[in-house]
Amino acid sequence: MENEFVKLQQKVRDAIQQYYELREELNIKSPGQSRSIEVLARPFLHGHFTLAIIGKMSSGKSTFVNALLEKNDLLATGFGQTTCTLTEIIHSEEERYEVLFADDTIKLFTSIQELQKHMAIPEQYSDLPIKQINDLIVQGKKASDIWEFHDALKEKNGKPIDKDLLNKYCNHHSASNISQKVRVYTQLPQNYQGWKIVDTPGIAAKGGMEDETYKLLNSKDESGRNNTVDAIIFVNSAATQIEDSTFHRFVKETIESLNDSVRERLFLVRTHGADRAYRNNKSQQDSEAQKLFVEGLRINKERIHVVDSLCDIFIRYAEEHKLDLKEISRKAPADWDDKLWQSARDICRDAADEVDGKGREVNFESINNEICSWANFDSLTESLNKFVKKEKEQSFKKIQKLIKQDLTAVRKRLKKNIKTLSKNKGDLAGLQKELDDVKAEGEKLKNEMNNRLSSIRKDFNRDSVNKFFQPISDKVYNLSGDLQKMSSDMRKYITEVEEQKKSLLDNLADLLSSTLQALLENSNIAMPIIDFQAIADTATQEATHEEIVGYEKKVVKASGFWGRFKRFITLGGLGYEEIDDKNKPLKRLSVNPREAIDNFRNQVQIEFEKGLKAFKEQLGRDIDVIGRLTQEELDSEVKINIQITEELTKKCQNEEERQKELHKLNLQFDKIREIINSIK
């Protein structure tokens, strides 16, 4: 199977190389759309196709990653929580490992076994919600402080918190030995070279994704235009009865917390496909999965796969060690866990029974084929590869389009210059008239564009912006449910607002681009396309300023109901305020759930309106900066046109120079056509 991302990487490299070599050869001074081209090409030239793995604690997520990457001992696996931090896995010919700790120190490792100590949760602490506890420790909380949140931690964890175990954990952990991120550089299968696999901390039993994982799935790169994560796999176990109400609730809370832009990149993988209970009721289970995932949660049916990680790992091991699948030893090999080995033996027996039940001969090949069909990783890899091709081809086509538009604009200018050289042979009066026309057309173009900008500024007034955000505002003002649901919904709505802000600026850039194109069609000026998307990005950066919002004071716990309530729902992340250092006692108040919900709803609505108001004010400043930058770029392009016309005027006065320049321009004209045709 061909790796579509690596294939497209090479296409982008070739196209970008041709584009910049030609710009240098022709001494093209206008930036054109080179800035947007660079942004779109960045993930291909300097990045990866990033696949994030999410799933419930103890769902078999780490074993799944090992099977996917054909690395049996890459991530620590076991019967409990095994991933407590973000783990990035990247292809490299030379193996190396690094850990970023909470105190910002980085430590390098040469042994995967040593590394796994920082990736996995020690078994003795498997009943603690380690991720949440680590976050509180990093904030500077002691065990006694953290114990104040034990009710909230219990709610999040789905089980009671052992105080002695919590104290023991806190006594042995600090920011200097709590890992924040792990990077693994290792050789990956050909299908996943050029990819970055990100294993995320398991989602707690109660459901609801950690902020760190949620931000990762919704984040953009430094340009603000490319997704940091290209695709997401949500892992859950087929061994869990899909009709189970707890499972239903967990899945719904997790997937419904994702906004549409994330769901469009979502794959759902059900592990433990060889589980006897699942296989015995496969038809019913698949039908229930259709109702829950496809009809209920709107997941693309083609992106739902049932696999078995242990089947895949075992069958590769059996082939490598030439094992007789009909006679698997009871004793586990030295590099296998006893429980996993016994599970693998059970799979072999089940596969043999399945083959026999179908009336086929039981031998190595038939057992192997049955186990491979349960593993089903080839089907998943093929599906992922198709997704890569579809998504990244769209990006490549955008790059192609921008390059061809730029080169076509340059070719149009060359054509005009060739015409000037061809028809003028020392006619000074005619040449001077052409130069005067270029100057006059340039001024006319700038004035018309300035008038259009004034009109566009009116179109993007406060009322039109309000209408643009009205659907999200309606959702915010209709918040309902318990605190966790409203908190999850608000997190999603805030992400939607950020996407709408970006969409609004994109619409503005598109409108400016089409406006200029319409003006140029009725003008004799030949000039490159102005990169309004880059101008919009620059405008936002220029209009963003640091401002003093307060002064450092003593940080204490916020008193009163609202401070206690915020500490409760965020596990200490909020609910701290800066006040004057006075001797003021803190009072513990009882929480009225109904009042808490009303307070939460009112507070987030106020904060939402504040944020929206600030954006509207910011948008006005953005448009002002866009207008200034557009005029500056138009001025520059008009000056370049005048300069080129003046140079041609001089060359037309010398026949030898005129012929020489004409020959050069014709060669350049033909070369651009060849390059445009070659970028496919």
JSON list of C-alpha atoms in Angstrom, two decimals, residues 8-132:
[
{"chain": "A", "resi": 8, "resn": "LEU", "atom": "CA", "xyz": [1.94, 14.19, -1.50]},
{"chain": "A", "resi": 9, "resn": "GLN", "atom": "CA", "xyz": [4.90, 15.51, 0.49]},
{"chain": "A", "resi": 10, "resn": "GLN", "atom": "CA", "xyz": [7.11, 14.93, -2.54]},
{"chain": "A", "resi": 11, "resn": "LYS", "atom": "CA", "xyz": [4.61, 16.59, -4.88]},
{"chain": "A", "resi": 12, "resn": "VAL", "atom": "CA", "xyz": [4.49, 19.67, -2.67]},
{"chain": "A", "resi": 13, "resn": "ARG", "atom": "CA", "xyz": [8.29, 19.81, -2.41]},
{"chain": "A", "resi": 14, "resn": "ASP", "atom": "CA", "xyz": [8.63, 19.64, -6.19]},
{"chain": "A", "resi": 15, "resn": "ALA", "atom": "CA", "xyz": [5.98, 22.31, -6.80]},
{"chain": "A", "resi": 16, "resn": "ILE", "atom": "CA", "xyz": [7.41, 24.67, -4.17]},
{"chain": "A", "resi": 17, "resn": "GLN", "atom": "CA", "xyz": [10.95, 24.21, -5.49]},
{"chain": "A", "resi": 18, "resn": "GLN", "atom": "CA", "xyz": [9.89, 25.04, -9.06]},
{"chain": "A", "resi": 19, "resn": "TYR", "atom": "CA", "xyz": [7.90, 28.05, -7.86]},
{"chain": "A", "resi": 20, "resn": "TYR", "atom": "CA", "xyz": [10.73, 29.64, -5.88]},
{"chain": "A", "resi": 21, "resn": "GLU", "atom": "CA", "xyz": [13.42, 28.81, -8.42]},
{"chain": "A", "resi": 22, "resn": "LEU", "atom": "CA", "xyz": [11.35, 30.56, -11.08]},
{"chain": "A", "resi": 23, "resn": "ARG", "atom": "CA", "xyz": [10.73, 33.59, -8.84]},
{"chain": "A", "resi": 24, "resn": "GLU", "atom": "CA", "xyz": [14.47, 33.90, -8.29]},
{"chain": "A", "resi": 25, "resn": "GLU", "atom": "CA", "xyz": [15.35, 33.36, -11.97]},
{"chain": "A", "resi": 26, "resn": "LEU", "atom": "CA", "xyz": [12.84, 35.99, -13.15]},
{"chain": "A", "resi": 27, "resn": "ASN", "atom": "CA", "xyz": [13.71, 38.33, -10.27]},
{"chain": "A", "resi": 28, "resn": "ILE", "atom": "CA", "xyz": [10.03, 38.62, -9.33]},
{"chain": "A", "resi": 29, "resn": "LYS", "atom": "CA", "xyz": [9.79, 41.36, -6.71]},
{"chain": "A", "resi": 30, "resn": "SER", "atom": "CA", "xyz": [6.06, 41.17, -5.96]},
{"chain": "A", "resi": 31, "resn": "PRO", "atom": "CA", "xyz": [5.28, 38.76, -3.09]},
{"chain": "A", "resi": 32, "resn": "GLY", "atom": "CA", "xyz": [2.09, 37.62, -4.83]},
{"chain": "A", "resi": 33, "resn": "GLN", "atom": "CA", "xyz": [0.51, 34.82, -2.80]},
{"chain": "A", "resi": 34, "resn": "SER", "atom": "CA", "xyz": [3.83, 33.38, -1.65]},
{"chain": "A", "resi": 35, "resn": "ARG", "atom": "CA", "xyz": [2.97, 33.92, 2.03]},
{"chain": "A", "resi": 36, "resn": "SER", "atom": "CA", "xyz": [-0.22, 31.85, 1.84]},
{"chain": "A", "resi": 37, "resn": "ILE", "atom": "CA", "xyz": [1.60, 29.23, -0.24]},
{"chain": "A", "resi": 38, "resn": "GLU", "atom": "CA", "xyz": [4.24, 28.91, 2.48]},
{"chain": "A", "resi": 39, "resn": "VAL", "atom": "CA", "xyz": [1.57, 28.52, 5.18]},
{"chain": "A", "resi": 40, "resn": "LEU", "atom": "CA", "xyz": [-0.30, 25.78, 3.30]},
{"chain": "A", "resi": 41, "resn": "ALA", "atom": "CA", "xyz": [2.93, 23.97, 2.43]},
{"chain": "A", "resi": 42, "resn": "ARG", "atom": "CA", "xyz": [4.33, 24.04, 5.97]},
{"chain": "A", "resi": 43, "resn": "PRO", "atom": "CA", "xyz": [2.74, 20.76, 7.19]},
{"chain": "A", "resi": 44, "resn": "PHE", "atom": "CA", "xyz": [4.14, 18.97, 4.12]},
{"chain": "A", "resi": 45, "resn": "LEU", "atom": "CA", "xyz": [7.62, 20.51, 4.25]},
{"chain": "A", "resi": 46, "resn": "HIS", "atom": "CA", "xyz": [8.23, 20.79, 7.99]},
{"chain": "A", "resi": 47, "resn": "GLY", "atom": "CA", "xyz": [5.47, 18.78, 9.67]},
{"chain": "A", "resi": 48, "resn": "HIS", "atom": "CA", "xyz": [3.67, 15.48, 9.77]},
{"chain": "A", "resi": 49, "resn": "PHE", "atom": "CA", "xyz": [0.26, 13.96, 9.27]},
{"chain": "A", "resi": 50, "resn": "THR", "atom": "CA", "xyz": [-0.81, 13.93, 12.91]},
{"chain": "A", "resi": 51, "resn": "LEU", "atom": "CA", "xyz": [-3.10, 11.18, 14.22]},
{"chain": "A", "resi": 52, "resn": "ALA", "atom": "CA", "xyz": [-4.39, 11.52, 17.80]},
{"chain": "A", "resi": 53, "resn": "ILE", "atom": "CA", "xyz": [-5.63, 8.50, 19.77]},
{"chain": "A", "resi": 54, "resn": "ILE", "atom": "CA", "xyz": [-8.30, 9.11, 22.42]},
{"chain": "A", "resi": 55, "resn": "GLY", "atom": "CA", "xyz": [-10.25, 6.67, 24.58]},
{"chain": "A", "resi": 56, "resn": "LYS", "atom": "CA", "xyz": [-11.45, 5.70, 28.01]},
{"chain": "A", "resi": 57, "resn": "MET", "atom": "CA", "xyz": [-8.99, 4.62, 30.67]},
{"chain": "A", "resi": 58, "resn": "SER", "atom": "CA", "xyz": [-8.24, 0.89, 30.40]},
{"chain": "A", "resi": 59, "resn": "SER", "atom": "CA", "xyz": [-9.91, 0.60, 26.98]},
{"chain": "A", "resi": 60, "resn": "GLY", "atom": "CA", "xyz": [-6.85, -1.03, 25.37]},
{"chain": "A", "resi": 61, "resn": "LYS", "atom": "CA", "xyz": [-5.64, 2.22, 23.82]},
{"chain": "A", "resi": 62, "resn": "SER", "atom": "CA", "xyz": [-1.91, 1.65, 24.37]},
{"chain": "A", "resi": 63, "resn": "THR", "atom": "CA", "xyz": [-2.10, -1.95, 23.09]},
{"chain": "A", "resi": 64, "resn": "PHE", "atom": "CA", "xyz": [-3.94, -0.62, 20.04]},
{"chain": "A", "resi": 65, "resn": "VAL", "atom": "CA", "xyz": [-1.14, 1.88, 19.31]},
{"chain": "A", "resi": 66, "resn": "ASN", "atom": "CA", "xyz": [1.46, -0.89, 19.64]},
{"chain": "A", "resi": 67, "resn": "ALA", "atom": "CA", "xyz": [-0.45, -3.05, 17.15]},
{"chain": "A", "resi": 68, "resn": "LEU", "atom": "CA", "xyz": [-1.04, -0.16, 14.74]},
{"chain": "A", "resi": 69, "resn": "LEU", "atom": "CA", "xyz": [2.67, 0.68, 14.65]},
{"chain": "A", "resi": 70, "resn": "GLU", "atom": "CA", "xyz": [3.82, -2.96, 14.78]},
{"chain": "A", "resi": 71, "resn": "LYS", "atom": "CA", "xyz": [5.83, -2.24, 17.95]},
{"chain": "A", "resi": 72, "resn": "ASN", "atom": "CA", "xyz": [4.81, -4.79, 20.57]},
{"chain": "A", "resi": 73, "resn": "ASP", "atom": "CA", "xyz": [6.54, -3.12, 23.53]},
{"chain": "A", "resi": 74, "resn": "LEU", "atom": "CA", "xyz": [6.47, 0.55, 22.53]},
{"chain": "A", "resi": 75, "resn": "LEU", "atom": "CA", "xyz": [3.84, 1.78, 25.01]},
{"chain": "A", "resi": 76, "resn": "ALA", "atom": "CA", "xyz": [3.40, 0.25, 28.44]},
{"chain": "A", "resi": 77, "resn": "THR", "atom": "CA", "xyz": [0.33, -1.98, 28.59]},
{"chain": "A", "resi": 78, "resn": "GLY", "atom": "CA", "xyz": [-1.48, -3.73, 31.38]},
{"chain": "A", "resi": 79, "resn": "PHE", "atom": "CA", "xyz": [-4.77, -4.15, 33.17]},
{"chain": "A", "resi": 80, "resn": "GLY", "atom": "CA", "xyz": [-5.27, -0.59, 34.39]},
{"chain": "A", "resi": 81, "resn": "GLN", "atom": "CA", "xyz": [-4.46, 3.01, 33.53]},
{"chain": "A", "resi": 82, "resn": "THR", "atom": "CA", "xyz": [-1.29, 3.05, 31.47]},
{"chain": "A", "resi": 83, "resn": "THR", "atom": "CA", "xyz": [-1.05, 6.49, 29.83]},
{"chain": "A", "resi": 84, "resn": "CYS", "atom": "CA", "xyz": [-0.90, 9.59, 32.02]},
{"chain": "A", "resi": 85, "resn": "THR", "atom": "CA", "xyz": [0.59, 12.12, 29.60]},
{"chain": "A", "resi": 86, "resn": "LEU", "atom": "CA", "xyz": [0.64, 13.10, 25.94]},
{"chain": "A", "resi": 87, "resn": "THR", "atom": "CA", "xyz": [2.99, 10.81, 24.05]},
{"chain": "A", "resi": 88, "resn": "GLU", "atom": "CA", "xyz": [4.18, 11.77, 20.56]},
{"chain": "A", "resi": 89, "resn": "ILE", "atom": "CA", "xyz": [5.58, 9.00, 18.34]},
{"chain": "A", "resi": 90, "resn": "ILE", "atom": "CA", "xyz": [7.57, 10.06, 15.27]},
{"chain": "A", "resi": 91, "resn": "HIS", "atom": "CA", "xyz": [9.49, 8.08, 12.65]},
{"chain": "A", "resi": 92, "resn": "SER", "atom": "CA", "xyz": [13.27, 8.21, 12.90]},
{"chain": "A", "resi": 93, "resn": "GLU", "atom": "CA", "xyz": [16.04, 5.94, 11.69]},
{"chain": "A", "resi": 94, "resn": "GLU", "atom": "CA", "xyz": [17.85, 6.55, 15.00]},
{"chain": "A", "resi": 95, "resn": "GLU", "atom": "CA", "xyz": [15.90, 5.69, 18.13]},
{"chain": "A", "resi": 96, "resn": "ARG", "atom": "CA", "xyz": [15.80, 8.28, 20.89]},
{"chain": "A", "resi": 97, "resn": "TYR", "atom": "CA", "xyz": [13.38, 9.30, 23.62]},
{"chain": "A", "resi": 98, "resn": "GLU", "atom": "CA", "xyz": [12.80, 12.52, 25.52]},
{"chain": "A", "resi": 99, "resn": "VAL", "atom": "CA", "xyz": [10.54, 13.62, 28.36]},
{"chain": "A", "resi": 100, "resn": "LEU", "atom": "CA", "xyz": [9.41, 17.18, 29.09]},
{"chain": "A", "resi": 101, "resn": "PHE", "atom": "CA", "xyz": [8.74, 17.62, 32.81]},
{"chain": "A", "resi": 102, "resn": "ALA", "atom": "CA", "xyz": [6.37, 20.09, 34.45]},
{"chain": "A", "resi": 103, "resn": "ASP", "atom": "CA", "xyz": [9.29, 22.27, 35.59]},
{"chain": "A", "resi": 104, "resn": "ASP", "atom": "CA", "xyz": [10.23, 22.70, 31.87]},
{"chain": "A", "resi": 105, "resn": "THR", "atom": "CA", "xyz": [13.30, 20.46, 32.07]},
{"chain": "A", "resi": 106, "resn": "ILE", "atom": "CA", "xyz": [13.89, 17.88, 29.32]},
{"chain": "A", "resi": 107, "resn": "LYS", "atom": "CA", "xyz": [15.54, 14.54, 29.97]},
{"chain": "A", "resi": 108, "resn": "LEU", "atom": "CA", "xyz": [16.82, 12.18, 27.25]},
{"chain": "A", "resi": 109, "resn": "PHE", "atom": "CA", "xyz": [16.58, 8.39, 27.49]},
{"chain": "A", "resi": 110, "resn": "THR", "atom": "CA", "xyz": [18.18, 5.59, 25.51]},
{"chain": "A", "resi": 111, "resn": "SER", "atom": "CA", "xyz": [16.10, 2.75, 26.95]},
{"chain": "A", "resi": 112, "resn": "ILE", "atom": "CA", "xyz": [12.40, 2.27, 26.18]},
{"chain": "A", "resi": 113, "resn": "GLN", "atom": "CA", "xyz": [12.00, 0.49, 29.52]},
{"chain": "A", "resi": 114, "resn": "GLU", "atom": "CA", "xyz": [13.28, 3.56, 31.41]},
{"chain": "A", "resi": 115, "resn": "LEU", "atom": "CA", "xyz": [11.05, 5.80, 29.32]},
{"chain": "A", "resi": 116, "resn": "GLN", "atom": "CA", "xyz": [7.93, 3.76, 30.08]},
{"chain": "A", "resi": 117, "resn": "LYS", "atom": "CA", "xyz": [8.26, 4.62, 33.76]},
{"chain": "A", "resi": 118, "resn": "HIS", "atom": "CA", "xyz": [7.37, 8.20, 32.82]},
{"chain": "A", "resi": 119, "resn": "MET", "atom": "CA", "xyz": [4.63, 7.21, 30.37]},
{"chain": "A", "resi": 120, "resn": "ALA", "atom": "CA", "xyz": [2.69, 4.79, 32.56]},
{"chain": "A", "resi": 121, "resn": "ILE", "atom": "CA", "xyz": [0.88, 5.02, 35.86]},
{"chain": "A", "resi": 122, "resn": "PRO", "atom": "CA", "xyz": [2.45, 2.76, 38.53]},
{"chain": "A", "resi": 123, "resn": "GLU", "atom": "CA", "xyz": [0.10, -0.11, 39.34]},
{"chain": "A", "resi": 124, "resn": "GLN", "atom": "CA", "xyz": [-0.09, 0.80, 43.04]},
{"chain": "A", "resi": 125, "resn": "TYR", "atom": "CA", "xyz": [-1.68, 4.14, 42.06]},
{"chain": "A", "resi": 126, "resn": "SER", "atom": "CA", "xyz": [-4.03, 2.75, 39.42]},
{"chain": "A", "resi": 127, "resn": "ASP", "atom": "CA", "xyz": [-7.12, 3.63, 41.52]},
{"chain": "A", "resi": 128, "resn": "LEU", "atom": "CA", "xyz": [-6.22, 7.33, 41.66]},
{"chain": "A", "resi": 129, "resn": "PRO", "atom": "CA", "xyz": [-7.14, 9.93, 38.99]},
{"chain": "A", "resi": 130, "resn": "ILE", "atom": "CA", "xyz": [-3.47, 10.64, 38.38]},
{"chain": "A", "resi": 131, "resn": "LYS", "atom": "CA", "xyz": [-3.91, 13.19, 35.58]},
{"chain": "A", "resi": 132, "resn": "GLN", "atom": "CA", "xyz": [-6.08, 15.47, 37.72]}
]
